[in-house]
PDB file of C-alpha atoms in Angstrom:
ATOM      1  CA  MET A  74      -4.985  14.434 -30.237  1.00  0.00           C
ATOM      2  CA  LYS A  75      -4.861  10.679 -30.520  1.00  0.00           C
ATOM      3  CA  LEU A  76      -4.359   8.298 -27.644  1.00  0.00           C
ATOM      4  CA  THR A  77      -4.490   4.502 -27.742  1.00  0.00           C
ATOM      5  CA  VAL A  78      -6.037   3.029 -24.618  1.00  0.00           C
ATOM      6  CA  ASN A  79      -6.231  -0.740 -24.213  1.00  0.00           C
ATOM      7  CA  GLY A  80      -5.675  -1.228 -27.922  1.00  0.00           C
ATOM      8  CA  ARG A  81      -8.326   1.250 -29.095  1.00  0.00           C
ATOM      9  CA  THR A  82      -7.310   4.619 -30.555  1.00  0.00           C
ATOM     10  CA  HIS A  83      -9.300   7.640 -29.432  1.00  0.00           C
ATOM     11  CA  ASP A  84      -9.514  11.051 -31.094  1.00  0.00           C
ATOM     12  CA  LEU A  85      -9.573  13.542 -28.260  1.00  0.00           C
ATOM     13  CA  ASP A  86     -10.680  17.155 -28.212  1.00  0.00           C
ATOM     14  CA  VAL A  87      -9.346  18.310 -24.835  1.00  0.00           C
ATOM     15  CA  GLU A  88      -6.792  20.854 -23.644  1.00  0.00           C
ATOM     16  CA  SER A  89      -3.305  19.526 -24.204  1.00  0.00           C
ATOM     17  CA  ASP A  90      -2.342  19.989 -20.546  1.00  0.00           C
ATOM     18  CA  THR A  91      -5.225  17.813 -19.292  1.00  0.00           C
ATOM     19  CA  PRO A  92      -3.776  15.072 -17.064  1.00  0.00           C
ATOM     20  CA  VAL A  93      -4.124  11.664 -18.685  1.00  0.00           C
ATOM     21  CA  LEU A  94      -5.990  10.466 -15.565  1.00  0.00           C
ATOM     22  CA  TRP A  95      -8.937  12.716 -16.416  1.00  0.00           C
ATOM     23  CA  VAL A  96      -8.734  11.922 -20.124  1.00  0.00           C
ATOM     24  CA  ILE A  97      -9.056   8.222 -19.271  1.00  0.00           C
ATOM     25  CA  ARG A  98     -11.845   8.721 -16.745  1.00  0.00           C
ATOM     26  CA  ASP A  99     -13.905  11.539 -18.291  1.00  0.00           C
ATOM     27  CA  GLU A 100     -13.259  11.296 -22.047  1.00  0.00           C
ATOM     28  CA  VAL A 101     -12.624   7.606 -22.601  1.00  0.00           C
ATOM     29  CA  GLY A 102     -14.988   6.603 -19.781  1.00  0.00           C
ATOM     30  CA  LEU A 103     -12.759   4.063 -18.020  1.00  0.00           C
ATOM     31  CA  THR A 104     -13.042   4.705 -14.296  1.00  0.00           C
ATOM     32  CA  GLY A 105     -10.828   1.922 -12.921  1.00  0.00           C
ATOM     33  CA  THR A 106      -7.893   4.333 -12.693  1.00  0.00           C
ATOM     34  CA  LYS A 107      -8.316   6.387  -9.540  1.00  0.00           C
ATOM     35  CA  PHE A 108      -7.428   9.869  -8.291  1.00  0.00           C
ATOM     36  CA  GLY A 109      -5.439   9.549  -5.042  1.00  0.00           C
ATOM     37  CA  CYS A 110      -3.186  12.520  -4.375  1.00  0.00           C
ATOM     38  CA  GLY A 111      -2.831  14.504  -7.578  1.00  0.00           C
ATOM     39  CA  VAL A 112       0.915  14.866  -7.087  1.00  0.00           C
ATOM     40  CA  GLY A 113       2.243  11.532  -8.328  1.00  0.00           C
ATOM     41  CA  ALA A 114       2.993  10.279  -4.830  1.00  0.00           C
ATOM     42  CA  CYS A 115       0.525   7.440  -4.212  1.00  0.00           C
ATOM     43  CA  GLY A 116       0.173   5.450  -7.453  1.00  0.00           C
ATOM     44  CA  ALA A 117      -3.624   5.106  -7.391  1.00  0.00           C
ATOM     45  CA  CYS A 118      -3.610   6.617 -10.888  1.00  0.00           C
ATOM     46  CA  THR A 119      -1.025   4.192 -12.265  1.00  0.00           C
ATOM     47  CA  VAL A 120      -1.358   3.224 -15.916  1.00  0.00           C
ATOM     48  CA  LEU A 121       1.100   1.359 -18.121  1.00  0.00           C
ATOM     49  CA  LEU A 122       2.563   3.821 -20.625  1.00  0.00           C
ATOM     50  CA  GLU A 123       4.195   1.738 -23.329  1.00  0.00           C
ATOM     51  CA  GLY A 124       4.360  -0.964 -20.640  1.00  0.00           C
ATOM     52  CA  GLU A 125       5.949   1.223 -17.928  1.00  0.00           C
ATOM     53  CA  PRO A 126       3.983   2.014 -14.738  1.00  0.00           C
ATOM     54  CA  THR A 127       3.354   5.758 -14.758  1.00  0.00           C
ATOM     55  CA  CYS A 128       1.322   8.123 -12.567  1.00  0.00           C
ATOM     56  CA  SER A 129      -1.316   9.567 -14.866  1.00  0.00           C
ATOM     57  CA  CYS A 130      -2.414  12.383 -12.532  1.00  0.00           C
ATOM     58  CA  VAL A 131       0.699  14.435 -13.359  1.00  0.00           C
ATOM     59  CA  LEU A 132       1.049  13.333 -16.973  1.00  0.00           C
ATOM     60  CA  PRO A 133      -0.295  15.886 -19.471  1.00  0.00           C
ATOM     61  CA  LEU A 134      -1.937  14.541 -22.618  1.00  0.00           C
ATOM     62  CA  SER A 135       0.530  16.459 -24.741  1.00  0.00           C
ATOM     63  CA  ALA A 136       3.357  14.309 -23.335  1.00  0.00           C
ATOM     64  CA  VAL A 137       1.738  11.051 -24.477  1.00  0.00           C
ATOM     65  CA  ALA A 138      -0.266  11.895 -27.586  1.00  0.00           C
ATOM     66  CA  GLY A 139       0.141   9.035 -30.022  1.00  0.00           C
ATOM     67  CA  ALA A 140       1.341   6.646 -27.295  1.00  0.00           C
ATOM     68  CA  SER A 141      -0.256   3.432 -26.058  1.00  0.00           C
ATOM     69  CA  ILE A 142      -1.715   3.187 -22.566  1.00  0.00           C
ATOM     70  CA  THR A 143      -2.963   0.146 -20.696  1.00  0.00           C
ATOM     71  CA  THR A 144      -5.398   0.615 -17.843  1.00  0.00           C
ATOM     72  CA  ILE A 145      -6.640  -1.988 -15.368  1.00  0.00           C
ATOM     73  CA  GLU A 146      -9.589  -2.689 -17.663  1.00  0.00           C
ATOM     74  CA  GLY A 147      -7.131  -3.693 -20.374  1.00  0.00           C
ATOM     75  CA  LEU A 148      -5.640  -6.645 -18.503  1.00  0.00           C
ATOM     76  CA  SER A 149      -8.495  -8.989 -19.321  1.00  0.00           C
ATOM     77  CA  ALA A 150     -12.237  -8.963 -19.969  1.00  0.00           C
ATOM     78  CA  ASP A 151     -12.923 -11.572 -17.315  1.00  0.00           C
ATOM     79  CA  LYS A 152     -10.326 -11.297 -14.480  1.00  0.00           C
ATOM     80  CA  SER A 153      -8.332 -14.082 -16.098  1.00  0.00           C
ATOM     81  CA  HIS A 154      -4.936 -12.378 -16.091  1.00  0.00           C
ATOM     82  CA  PRO A 155      -2.572 -14.402 -13.842  1.00  0.00           C
ATOM     83  CA  VAL A 156      -1.985 -11.388 -11.593  1.00  0.00           C
ATOM     84  CA  GLN A 157      -5.732 -10.859 -11.226  1.00  0.00           C
ATOM     85  CA  LYS A 158      -6.176 -14.536 -10.382  1.00  0.00           C
ATOM     86  CA  ALA A 159      -3.412 -14.373  -7.776  1.00  0.00           C
ATOM     87  CA  TRP A 160      -4.971 -11.248  -6.268  1.00  0.00           C
ATOM     88  CA  ILE A 161      -8.305 -13.072  -5.924  1.00  0.00           C
ATOM     89  CA  ALA A 162      -6.688 -16.243  -4.530  1.00  0.00           C
ATOM     90  CA  GLU A 163      -4.856 -14.273  -1.832  1.00  0.00           C
ATOM     91  CA  SER A 164      -7.842 -11.987  -1.049  1.00  0.00           C
ATOM     92  CA  VAL A 165      -5.557  -8.997  -1.396  1.00  0.00           C
ATOM     93  CA  PRO A 166      -7.889  -5.966  -1.638  1.00  0.00           C
ATOM     94  CA  GLN A 167      -9.519  -4.371   1.376  1.00  0.00           C
ATOM     95  CA  CYS A 168     -11.100  -1.067   0.358  1.00  0.00           C
ATOM     96  CA  GLY A 169      -9.723  -1.655  -3.139  1.00  0.00           C
ATOM     97  CA  TYR A 170      -8.886   1.948  -3.982  1.00  0.00           C
ATOM     98  CA  CYS A 171      -5.143   1.473  -4.551  1.00  0.00           C
ATOM     99  CA  GLN A 172      -5.403  -2.008  -5.973  1.00  0.00           C
ATOM    100  CA  TRP A 173      -5.773  -1.148  -9.650  1.00  0.00           C
ATOM    101  CA  GLY A 174      -2.497   0.745  -9.594  1.00  0.00           C
ATOM    102  CA  MET A 175      -0.933  -1.963  -7.447  1.00  0.00           C
ATOM    103  CA  ILE A 176      -1.964  -4.675  -9.923  1.00  0.00           C
ATOM    104  CA  LEU A 177      -0.575  -2.782 -12.918  1.00  0.00           C
ATOM    105  CA  ALA A 178       2.706  -2.171 -11.097  1.00  0.00           C
ATOM    106  CA  ALA A 179       2.865  -5.903 -10.346  1.00  0.00           C
ATOM    107  CA  VAL A 180       2.132  -6.773 -13.984  1.00  0.00           C
ATOM    108  CA  ALA A 181       4.983  -4.517 -15.105  1.00  0.00           C
ATOM    109  CA  LEU A 182       7.356  -6.032 -12.514  1.00  0.00           C
ATOM    110  CA  LEU A 183       6.550  -9.594 -13.573  1.00  0.00           C
ATOM    111  CA  ARG A 184       7.111  -8.706 -17.216  1.00  0.00           C
ATOM    112  CA  ARG A 185      10.593  -7.469 -16.288  1.00  0.00           C
ATOM    113  CA  LYS A 186      11.395 -10.202 -13.770  1.00  0.00           C
ATOM    114  CA  THR A 187       9.483 -13.457 -14.027  1.00  0.00           C
ATOM    115  CA  HIS A 188      10.540 -14.523 -10.506  1.00  0.00           C
ATOM    116  CA  PRO A 189      11.118 -11.370  -8.476  1.00  0.00           C
ATOM    117  CA  THR A 190      12.780 -11.546  -5.084  1.00  0.00           C
ATOM    118  CA  ASP A 191      11.401  -9.726  -2.038  1.00  0.00           C
ATOM    119  CA  ALA A 192      13.991  -7.021  -2.675  1.00  0.00           C
ATOM    120  CA  ASP A 193      12.772  -6.649  -6.290  1.00  0.00           C
ATOM    121  CA  ILE A 194       9.224  -6.328  -5.011  1.00  0.00           C
ATOM    122  CA  ASN A 195      10.273  -3.697  -2.446  1.00  0.00           C
ATOM    123  CA  SER A 196      11.935  -1.581  -5.149  1.00  0.00           C
ATOM    124  CA  ALA A 197       9.192  -1.883  -7.732  1.00  0.00           C
ATOM    125  CA  MET A 198       6.049  -1.695  -5.612  1.00  0.00           C
ATOM    126  CA  THR A 199       5.977   1.901  -4.417  1.00  0.00           C
ATOM    127  CA  ASN A 200       2.180   2.230  -4.542  1.00  0.00           C
ATOM    128  CA  ILE A 201       0.728   3.385  -1.221  1.00  0.00           C
ATOM    129  CA  CYS A 202      -1.897   1.239   0.499  1.00  0.00           C
ATOM    130  CA  ARG A 203      -3.509   2.819   3.546  1.00  0.00           C
ATOM    131  CA  CYS A 204      -5.310  -0.416   4.374  1.00  0.00           C
ATOM    132  CA  GLY A 205      -1.936  -2.126   4.765  1.00  0.00           C
ATOM    133  CA  THR A 206      -2.341  -5.007   2.302  1.00  0.00           C
ATOM    134  CA  TYR A 207       1.382  -5.109   1.497  1.00  0.00           C
ATOM    135  CA  ASP A 208       2.001  -8.627   2.853  1.00  0.00           C
ATOM    136  CA  ARG A 209      -0.784 -10.034   0.702  1.00  0.00           C
ATOM    137  CA  VAL A 210       0.391  -8.043  -2.342  1.00  0.00           C
ATOM    138  CA  ARG A 211       3.784  -9.641  -1.896  1.00  0.00           C
ATOM    139  CA  LYS A 212       2.290 -13.140  -1.563  1.00  0.00           C
ATOM    140  CA  ALA A 213       0.125 -12.585  -4.655  1.00  0.00           C
ATOM    141  CA  ILE A 214       3.118 -11.478  -6.723  1.00  0.00           C
ATOM    142  CA  HIS A 215       5.064 -14.598  -5.700  1.00  0.00           C
ATOM    143  CA  LYS A 216       2.002 -16.700  -6.483  1.00  0.00           C
ATOM    144  CA  ALA A 217       1.574 -15.121  -9.932  1.00  0.00           C
ATOM    145  CA  ALA A 218       5.290 -15.654 -10.590  1.00  0.00           C
ATOM    146  CA  LYS A 219       4.984 -19.382  -9.867  1.00  0.00           C
ATOM    147  CA  GLY A 220       2.372 -19.490 -12.606  1.00  0.00           C
TER     148      GLY A 220
ATOM    149  CA  MET B 113       4.142  -7.829  20.052  1.00  0.00           C
ATOM    150  CA  ALA B 114       6.910  -5.899  18.318  1.00  0.00           C
ATOM    151  CA  ASP B 115      10.149  -7.735  17.589  1.00  0.00           C
ATOM    152  CA  ILE B 116      12.779  -5.007  17.207  1.00  0.00           C
ATOM    153  CA  THR B 117      16.391  -4.139  17.825  1.00  0.00           C
ATOM    154  CA  VAL B 118      17.379  -0.595  18.774  1.00  0.00           C
ATOM    155  CA  LYS B 119      20.823   0.882  18.311  1.00  0.00           C
ATOM    156  CA  ASP B 120      21.707   4.578  18.423  1.00  0.00           C
ATOM    157  CA  LYS B 121      18.010   5.468  18.096  1.00  0.00           C
ATOM    158  CA  VAL B 122      17.588   3.429  14.913  1.00  0.00           C
ATOM    159  CA  ILE B 123      14.785   0.914  15.362  1.00  0.00           C
ATOM    160  CA  THR B 124      15.089  -2.157  13.182  1.00  0.00           C
ATOM    161  CA  LEU B 125      11.682  -3.742  12.845  1.00  0.00           C
ATOM    162  CA  HIS B 126      11.848  -7.516  12.525  1.00  0.00           C
ATOM    163  CA  LYS B 127       8.282  -8.584  12.980  1.00  0.00           C
ATOM    164  CA  LEU B 128       4.926  -7.489  14.371  1.00  0.00           C
ATOM    165  CA  VAL B 129       2.626 -10.096  15.861  1.00  0.00           C
ATOM    166  CA  THR B 130      -0.971  -9.684  16.931  1.00  0.00           C
ATOM    167  CA  VAL B 131      -3.001 -12.257  18.819  1.00  0.00           C
ATOM    168  CA  ILE B 132      -6.687 -11.634  19.279  1.00  0.00           C
ATOM    169  CA  ASP B 133      -9.599 -13.084  21.156  1.00  0.00           C
ATOM    170  CA  CYS B 134     -12.553 -11.535  19.371  1.00  0.00           C
ATOM    171  CA  GLY B 135     -15.142 -14.138  20.260  1.00  0.00           C
ATOM    172  CA  VAL B 136     -16.428 -16.467  17.554  1.00  0.00           C
ATOM    173  CA  ALA B 137     -14.361 -15.845  14.395  1.00  0.00           C
ATOM    174  CA  VAL B 138     -17.130 -15.491  11.828  1.00  0.00           C
ATOM    175  CA  HIS B 139     -14.745 -14.832   8.902  1.00  0.00           C
ATOM    176  CA  PRO B 140     -11.178 -15.666   9.980  1.00  0.00           C
ATOM    177  CA  ASP B 141      -9.498 -14.389   6.821  1.00  0.00           C
ATOM    178  CA  ASN B 142     -11.244 -11.026   7.153  1.00  0.00           C
ATOM    179  CA  ILE B 143     -10.110 -10.870  10.774  1.00  0.00           C
ATOM    180  CA  ARG B 144      -6.507 -11.533   9.745  1.00  0.00           C
ATOM    181  CA  ALA B 145      -6.746  -8.907   6.991  1.00  0.00           C
ATOM    182  CA  GLN B 146      -8.021  -6.355   9.496  1.00  0.00           C
ATOM    183  CA  LEU B 147      -5.214  -7.178  11.933  1.00  0.00           C
ATOM    184  CA  GLU B 148      -2.507  -7.080   9.240  1.00  0.00           C
ATOM    185  CA  GLY B 149      -3.790  -3.818   7.855  1.00  0.00           C
ATOM    186  CA  GLY B 150      -4.356  -2.346  11.301  1.00  0.00           C
ATOM    187  CA  MET B 151      -0.750  -3.038  12.267  1.00  0.00           C
ATOM    188  CA  VAL B 152       0.530  -1.167   9.212  1.00  0.00           C
ATOM    189  CA  TYR B 153      -1.904   1.704   9.721  1.00  0.00           C
ATOM    190  CA  GLY B 154      -0.962   2.039  13.386  1.00  0.00           C
ATOM    191  CA  LEU B 155       2.729   1.673  12.656  1.00  0.00           C
ATOM    192  CA  ALA B 156       2.687   4.624  10.250  1.00  0.00           C
ATOM    193  CA  ALA B 157       1.157   6.799  12.955  1.00  0.00           C
ATOM    194  CA  VAL B 158       3.517   5.607  15.686  1.00  0.00           C
ATOM    195  CA  LEU B 159       6.704   5.974  13.669  1.00  0.00           C
ATOM    196  CA  ARG B 160       6.202   9.341  11.986  1.00  0.00           C
ATOM    197  CA  GLY B 161       2.556  10.313  11.593  1.00  0.00           C
ATOM    198  CA  GLU B 162       1.898  13.705  13.137  1.00  0.00           C
ATOM    199  CA  ILE B 163      -0.619  16.411  12.333  1.00  0.00           C
ATOM    200  CA  THR B 164       0.578  19.860  13.397  1.00  0.00           C
ATOM    201  CA  LEU B 165      -1.242  23.157  13.484  1.00  0.00           C
ATOM    202  CA  GLU B 166       0.058  26.555  12.459  1.00  0.00           C
ATOM    203  CA  ASN B 167      -2.095  29.658  12.926  1.00  0.00           C
ATOM    204  CA  GLY B 168      -5.121  27.430  13.355  1.00  0.00           C
ATOM    205  CA  ALA B 169      -4.626  25.501  10.140  1.00  0.00           C
ATOM    206  CA  VAL B 170      -3.347  21.970   9.617  1.00  0.00           C
ATOM    207  CA  LYS B 171       0.127  22.144   8.142  1.00  0.00           C
ATOM    208  CA  GLN B 172       0.192  18.756   6.400  1.00  0.00           C
ATOM    209  CA  SER B 173      -1.463  18.617   3.001  1.00  0.00           C
ATOM    210  CA  ASN B 174      -0.681  15.436   1.109  1.00  0.00           C
ATOM    211  CA  PHE B 175       1.395  12.277   1.064  1.00  0.00           C
ATOM    212  CA  THR B 176       4.420  14.440   0.307  1.00  0.00           C
ATOM    213  CA  ASP B 177       4.432  15.917   3.832  1.00  0.00           C
ATOM    214  CA  TYR B 178       2.464  13.212   5.652  1.00  0.00           C
ATOM    215  CA  PRO B 179       4.209  10.123   4.356  1.00  0.00           C
ATOM    216  CA  MET B 180       2.570   6.725   4.478  1.00  0.00           C
ATOM    217  CA  LEU B 181       4.425   3.465   4.994  1.00  0.00           C
ATOM    218  CA  THR B 182       5.341   1.829   1.709  1.00  0.00           C
ATOM    219  CA  MET B 183       5.919  -1.838   0.955  1.00  0.00           C
ATOM    220  CA  SER B 184       9.656  -1.568   1.612  1.00  0.00           C
ATOM    221  CA  GLU B 185       9.067   0.110   4.994  1.00  0.00           C
ATOM    222  CA  THR B 186       6.650  -2.498   6.314  1.00  0.00           C
ATOM    223  CA  PRO B 187       7.948  -5.371   8.448  1.00  0.00           C
ATOM    224  CA  ARG B 188       6.629  -8.905   8.420  1.00  0.00           C
ATOM    225  CA  THR B 189       3.347  -9.265  10.275  1.00  0.00           C
ATOM    226  CA  GLU B 190       1.734 -12.316  11.790  1.00  0.00           C
ATOM    227  CA  SER B 191      -1.737 -12.594  13.214  1.00  0.00           C
ATOM    228  CA  TYR B 192      -3.338 -15.299  15.310  1.00  0.00           C
ATOM    229  CA  ILE B 193      -6.945 -15.801  16.339  1.00  0.00           C
ATOM    230  CA  LEU B 194      -7.659 -17.523  19.637  1.00  0.00           C
ATOM    231  CA  PRO B 195     -10.467 -20.052  19.469  1.00  0.00           C
ATOM    232  CA  SER B 196     -13.547 -18.845  21.312  1.00  0.00           C
ATOM    233  CA  THR B 197     -17.215 -19.563  21.771  1.00  0.00           C
ATOM    234  CA  ALA B 198     -18.005 -16.086  23.111  1.00  0.00           C
ATOM    235  CA  PRO B 199     -20.277 -13.853  20.977  1.00  0.00           C
ATOM    236  CA  PRO B 200     -18.345 -12.146  18.124  1.00  0.00           C
ATOM    237  CA  GLY B 201     -16.728  -8.858  19.130  1.00  0.00           C
ATOM    238  CA  GLY B 202     -15.324  -6.008  17.015  1.00  0.00           C
ATOM    239  CA  ILE B 203     -12.226  -6.287  14.861  1.00  0.00           C
ATOM    240  CA  GLY B 204     -11.989  -2.885  13.197  1.00  0.00           C
ATOM    241  CA  GLU B 205      -9.712  -1.210  15.728  1.00  0.00           C
ATOM    242  CA  PRO B 206      -7.608  -3.587  17.851  1.00  0.00           C
ATOM    243  CA  GLY B 207      -4.861  -4.088  15.271  1.00  0.00           C
ATOM    244  CA  THR B 208      -4.185  -0.349  15.087  1.00  0.00           C
ATOM    245  CA  ALA B 209      -4.519   0.592  18.734  1.00  0.00           C
ATOM    246  CA  THR B 210      -2.141  -1.998  20.150  1.00  0.00           C
ATOM    247  CA  ILE B 211       0.868  -1.176  17.972  1.00  0.00           C
ATOM    248  CA  ALA B 212       1.845   1.959  19.907  1.00  0.00           C
ATOM    249  CA  PRO B 213       2.127   0.268  23.332  1.00  0.00           C
ATOM    250  CA  ALA B 214       3.744  -2.827  21.807  1.00  0.00           C
ATOM    251  CA  LEU B 215       6.446  -0.743  20.129  1.00  0.00           C
ATOM    252  CA  ALA B 216       6.970   1.584  23.096  1.00  0.00           C
ATOM    253  CA  ASN B 217       7.269  -1.353  25.474  1.00  0.00           C
ATOM    254  CA  ALA B 218       9.702  -3.081  23.108  1.00  0.00           C
ATOM    255  CA  ILE B 219      11.831   0.092  23.090  1.00  0.00           C
ATOM    256  CA  TYR B 220      11.758   0.127  26.898  1.00  0.00           C
ATOM    257  CA  ALA B 221      12.695  -3.550  27.054  1.00  0.00           C
ATOM    258  CA  GLY B 222      15.690  -2.874  24.846  1.00  0.00           C
ATOM    259  CA  THR B 223      16.847   0.525  26.085  1.00  0.00           C
ATOM    260  CA  ALA B 224      15.248   1.158  29.521  1.00  0.00           C
ATOM    261  CA  THR B 225      13.890   4.372  27.959  1.00  0.00           C
ATOM    262  CA  ARG B 226      10.198   5.230  28.267  1.00  0.00           C
ATOM    263  CA  VAL B 227       8.585   6.993  25.322  1.00  0.00           C
ATOM    264  CA  ARG B 228       5.720   9.146  26.615  1.00  0.00           C
ATOM    265  CA  SER B 229       4.489  10.811  23.428  1.00  0.00           C
ATOM    266  CA  LEU B 230       4.232  10.026  19.746  1.00  0.00           C
ATOM    267  CA  PRO B 231       5.330   9.884  17.005  1.00  0.00           C
ATOM    268  CA  LEU B 232       8.691   8.291  17.679  1.00  0.00           C
ATOM    269  CA  SER B 233      10.300  10.482  15.036  1.00  0.00           C
ATOM    270  CA  LYS B 234       9.995  13.519  17.286  1.00  0.00           C
ATOM    271  CA  HIS B 235      12.170  11.775  19.879  1.00  0.00           C
ATOM    272  CA  GLY B 236      14.909  11.274  17.314  1.00  0.00           C
ATOM    273  CA  PHE B 237      14.055   7.676  16.446  1.00  0.00           C
ATOM    274  CA  SER B 238      14.367   6.520  12.873  1.00  0.00           C
ATOM    275  CA  PHE B 239      13.598   3.043  11.614  1.00  0.00           C
ATOM    276  CA  SER B 240      14.491   0.396   9.118  1.00  0.00           C
ATOM    277  CA  VAL B 241      12.990  -2.960   8.277  1.00  0.00           C
ATOM    278  CA  ALA B 242      14.761  -6.296   8.509  1.00  0.00           C
ATOM    279  CA  ARG B 243      13.527  -8.673   5.883  1.00  0.00           C
ATOM    280  CA  THR B 244      14.479 -12.257   6.502  1.00  0.00           C
TER     281      THR B 244
END
């Protein structure tokens, strides 16, 4: 099966029901995307599937073969994406585990709405953060929106 | 400090404020991050976090039956650090531990009802967040 990850197409020889999370981590070798709950509830495994934030832990490869996926590694080679810069400026991450999914969800939101309101952020940012960085996530999204 | 309104057992959370004297603030932004995060962590436990046992085994298994607070369920938080020349103290726990008494005392102040066990959900309280 073929899968395009961060612009590069991979030929994969795995079971078709393998969750995309494990394809990305074990076959493609990109470990930025994390396992959190395994049931699509926390968002630590978020990838952008054709630009849409999607939990990859419950997404079988067969459902996305031939599609294009962006992982956190695909945002930039040098942390230069505006959302990454905002995250650094606001010192958002604590333990960091949820942040890759959080960042991708924020990237997708800002592509849809260049200046999201707090209500937009509440609806779009469903990723769980046990460290409680939500206030800083919100500030970083507003900062990235200002440009 | 918990700024809330309570009506018919629905708690509307307006704001949570923590003030700390932790001695010399070696890294103030880290201290604020710990307090902000601690408030959210503690709030989740106070509002609805409960581990129950059935036949000796923990019933809860994942975020689906032990829900965390999400962005939309988290009120505004503010944190303040008092200036101090005392030796630096710990900052890992105070933000979490003080939320339960702050919220319970705020409920008492508003309703004259004492909450004597947690989480609040088992006393019929639900909550919403006011975002100003």
